[in-house]
Every structure is written in C-alpha cells, then in structure tokens.
C-alpha positions as MATLAB code, in Angstrom:
seq = 'MSKAVRSSSAPGSEVQAFGSQATRRPTPKKLLPSKWTAATPHDGEKHFIVTAVIQPAFPASRIESIELEAVYSRRVFSLSWRDLTDGKRWLQGWQ';
ca = [
      -0.253   -0.133    0.163;
       1.167    3.481   -0.317;
       0.786    6.516    0.885;
       1.164   10.093   -0.524;
       2.721   13.054    1.472;
       1.820   16.837    0.572;
       4.970   18.647    1.089;
       3.759   22.441    2.130;
       6.655   24.077    0.416;
       5.338   23.129   -3.250;
       1.797   23.477   -3.146;
      -0.045   20.254   -5.308;
       3.093   17.985   -5.091;
       3.325   14.826   -3.961;
       6.316   12.728   -2.644;
       5.583    9.027   -2.545;
       6.754    7.780    0.632;
       6.133    3.871    1.276;
       5.845    1.419   -1.817;
       7.103    4.023   -4.560;
       7.805    2.065   -7.369;
      10.989    3.817   -7.707;
      12.011    2.937   -4.946;
      11.460   -1.488   -5.285;
      14.925   -3.258   -6.263;
      14.666   -6.731   -7.155;
      16.745   -9.373   -5.118;
      18.031  -12.643   -6.131;
      16.282  -14.452   -3.295;
      13.082  -12.936   -3.624;
      12.830  -13.290   -7.583;
      11.508  -16.685   -8.275;
       8.586  -16.498   -9.147;
       8.221  -12.543   -9.822;
       6.318  -11.545  -12.826;
       7.391   -8.633  -15.658;
       6.644   -6.791  -17.997;
       8.597   -5.426  -21.101;
       8.629   -1.938  -21.596;
       9.361   -2.983  -25.671;
       7.741   -6.215  -26.433;
       9.649   -8.505  -28.827;
       8.147  -10.968  -30.897;
       4.665  -10.256  -29.645;
       6.094  -10.956  -26.102;
       5.751   -8.847  -23.578;
       4.692  -10.952  -20.151;
       7.774  -12.700  -18.438;
       7.753  -15.156  -15.249;
      11.184  -15.661  -13.659;
      11.380  -19.764  -13.549;
      14.895  -20.136  -12.553;
      17.826  -17.787  -10.189;
      20.952  -19.785  -11.736;
      23.395  -20.541   -8.770;
      27.114  -19.750   -9.061;
      29.886  -22.488   -8.885;
      31.087  -21.017   -5.673;
      28.947  -21.370   -3.473;
      30.346  -17.879   -1.548;
      29.461  -15.831   -4.575;
      26.552  -14.158   -5.058;
      23.611  -15.011   -7.673;
      24.405  -13.523  -11.451;
      22.432  -14.772  -13.706;
      17.892  -16.008  -14.029;
      16.010  -17.144  -16.488;
      13.028  -15.879  -17.645;
      10.303  -17.137  -19.399;
       7.627  -15.517  -21.691;
       4.284  -16.634  -20.606;
       2.459  -16.536  -24.216;
       5.557  -18.929  -26.268;
       7.108  -19.929  -22.917;
      10.769  -19.408  -24.990;
      13.043  -18.953  -21.770;
      16.243  -17.115  -21.979;
      19.083  -15.654  -18.997;
      20.250  -12.564  -18.556;
      21.447  -11.079  -15.264;
      19.065  -10.082  -12.291;
      20.336   -7.090  -12.524;
      19.141   -5.779  -15.968;
      16.061   -6.331  -14.389;
      16.146   -2.585  -12.468;
      16.416   -0.829  -15.906;
      13.161    0.748  -15.549;
      13.075    1.712  -19.789;
      13.419   -1.911  -20.312;
      11.349   -3.995  -17.861;
       8.319   -3.191  -15.451;
       7.955   -4.979  -12.965;
       4.263   -7.189  -12.542;
       2.012   -7.351  -15.515;
       0.878   -3.710  -16.992;
];
C-alpha cells in the first residue's frame, strides 16, 4: 500500500513515502517466481516469469543471472538479474 505525503513548500506536489515504484529493487532471493513486463515487446512477447535463479559455481559467490520464461510462447532465456532494475527495459508485475 502506498501513502502520499503533501509537501507544504510546493502546493500540489506529492512525494511517495512508501512503496513507490522507483524505490523497489529486486533482490535475487525474492525473484523466484516474480512477474515482469517488457517495456518494448519483441515478437509478441511482453509478459515474463522468473523461472530459475542460476546459482554460481562457488557458493560464496553472488547470484548473477536468472532465467525468464515468456508466458505466451514459453521461450526461455537468461540474463543478469540486475538488468531488471532498468526501468526503460523492464517493469515489475504485469502491466
């Protein structure tokens, strides 16, 4: 749930205090099975689900990549999980 806080210095402007889209960052542990929308769809594929978080060869290393599956075509591809933080390419949830 998000709350809007009015600023008394600038009438009419609102600042998102909690749950704003700009402050949400995915973490690798919470990615499975999150839903994503491609900002610019390719080949009719717009909606995706994270189906796997690829574990590194060394357990002490950080998770670097994930597998996304297209909902419509079931095509699977991998990419860096940090690519999902790019708001110009990916939107969290299905929109």
